[in-house]
Amino acid sequence: MDNKFQESFEKTRIAGSIAAGALDEVAKIIKPGVITKKIDELCYEYINDHKAFSAPLFYRGFPKSCCTSTNHIVCHGIPQNKVLNEGDILNVDVTAIKDGWHGDTSRMFAIGEISIKAKKLIDVTYKAMINGIKILNPNVTLGDLGFEIQSFVEKEGYSVVRDFCGHGIGIKFHSEPNVLHYGEKGAGKKLQAGMIFTVEPMINEGGFETKVLNDGWTAVTKDKKLSAQFEHTVGITKDGYEIFTQSKKGLNFPPYKI
Ligand code: MF3
Ligand code: CO
Ligand code: CO
């Protein structure tokens, strides 16, 4: 890797490992009966213990340290006194700032036993993210990434959310480019070594339309069907990619054997 990218990669690696570590930590307590506020508190503590900051906390008025999005919530669910019930699916999204640099990652969690259709949605969503990431190198375009994700997801009978996308990340939480999870081969910007961005497809069981609730944050599916999401922060290297937010405990997708 070019020297000039070394600092950004090293810093993002550290921030990314803290964000991933927070997800490994919350995985220990997530089960039926737990309230989403408890997950937020644990995230806050973990990030604080690692001498880092939570990026969502007070970001544009967001009140908590992570996002907790259940069932038909697409993203940006606000942790609160909501009890997790057997059969729910949950996304926890954590972004840590360490030494000025951001690491952003999310995973799905299954609350107790979940339905076969929920399991399948989670499976397809994880594969969509990973298959997308696997094609990344300086010879592909953002459209290639979108196409890879969209074609796989639609073949499985699901839809890709259009209203939210991945993003450049670094010293800023959200920056250029917009990383769409749908698109056409060869379209869009060509990737370059040194770029750092997130891949975070939101995949719906039904239609891709979403709406934001009155709290100004919580995005839900219009048809109230399930939605799932995974997110990694990745960097483009001279011949491929690096994932900065991998779980060090192998807790990549549920069920998590802890
Ligand atoms: N972590 C989310 C993302 O992937 C953004 C959350 S912003 C918040 O980009 F304010 F809702 F926390
Ligand atoms: Co993100
Ligand atoms: Co995120």
Tab-separated table of N, CA, C and O and ligand atoms in Angstrom, residues 93 95 104-105 165-167 169 173-174 198 200 231, ligand 2:
chain	number	residue	atom	x	y	z
A	93	ASP	N	-26.136	-1.217	14.826
A	93	ASP	CA	-25.183	-0.472	13.989
A	93	ASP	C	-24.336	0.428	14.890
A	93	ASP	O	-24.873	1.272	15.612
A	95	THR	N	-20.775	2.892	15.272
A	95	THR	CA	-19.679	3.631	14.640
A	95	THR	C	-18.805	4.239	15.730
A	95	THR	O	-19.298	5.006	16.562
A	104	ASP	N	-17.292	1.920	10.984
A	104	ASP	CA	-18.764	1.816	10.969
A	104	ASP	C	-19.151	0.390	10.579
A	104	ASP	O	-18.723	-0.107	9.530
A	105	THR	N	-19.936	-0.276	11.419
A	105	THR	CA	-20.307	-1.663	11.108
A	105	THR	C	-21.628	-2.048	11.759
A	105	THR	O	-21.986	-1.512	12.809
A	165	CYS	N	-27.868	4.547	1.604
A	165	CYS	CA	-26.762	3.918	0.885
A	165	CYS	C	-25.513	3.899	1.746
A	165	CYS	O	-25.484	4.471	2.844
A	166	GLY	N	-24.472	3.241	1.244
A	166	GLY	CA	-23.170	3.298	1.897
A	166	GLY	C	-22.534	4.650	1.584
A	166	GLY	O	-23.075	5.445	0.819
A	167	HIS	N	-21.340	4.879	2.155
A	167	HIS	CA	-20.754	6.219	2.102
A	167	HIS	C	-19.256	6.163	2.305
A	167	HIS	O	-18.742	5.261	2.982
A	169	ILE	N	-15.981	7.239	4.204
A	169	ILE	CA	-15.825	7.414	5.655
A	169	ILE	C	-14.346	7.620	5.945
A	169	ILE	O	-13.489	7.108	5.199
A	173	PHE	N	-17.746	11.231	9.128
A	173	PHE	CA	-18.611	10.050	9.280
A	173	PHE	C	-19.192	9.670	7.909
A	173	PHE	O	-19.130	8.503	7.495
A	174	HIS	N	-19.746	10.656	7.233
A	174	HIS	CA	-20.368	10.405	5.928
A	174	HIS	C	-19.780	11.356	4.896
A	174	HIS	O	-19.849	12.563	5.066
A	198	THR	N	-18.151	2.446	3.135
A	198	THR	CA	-18.922	1.358	3.737
A	198	THR	C	-19.726	0.630	2.657
A	198	THR	O	-20.120	1.220	1.653
A	200	GLU	N	-23.197	-1.465	2.950
A	200	GLU	CA	-24.208	-1.677	3.992
A	200	GLU	C	-25.612	-1.862	3.425
A	200	GLU	O	-26.522	-1.092	3.708
A	231	GLU	N	-23.248	-4.336	7.669
A	231	GLU	CA	-22.358	-3.257	7.212
A	231	GLU	C	-20.915	-3.526	7.587
A	231	GLU	O	-20.621	-3.899	8.725
B	2	CO	CO	-22.563	3.528	7.437
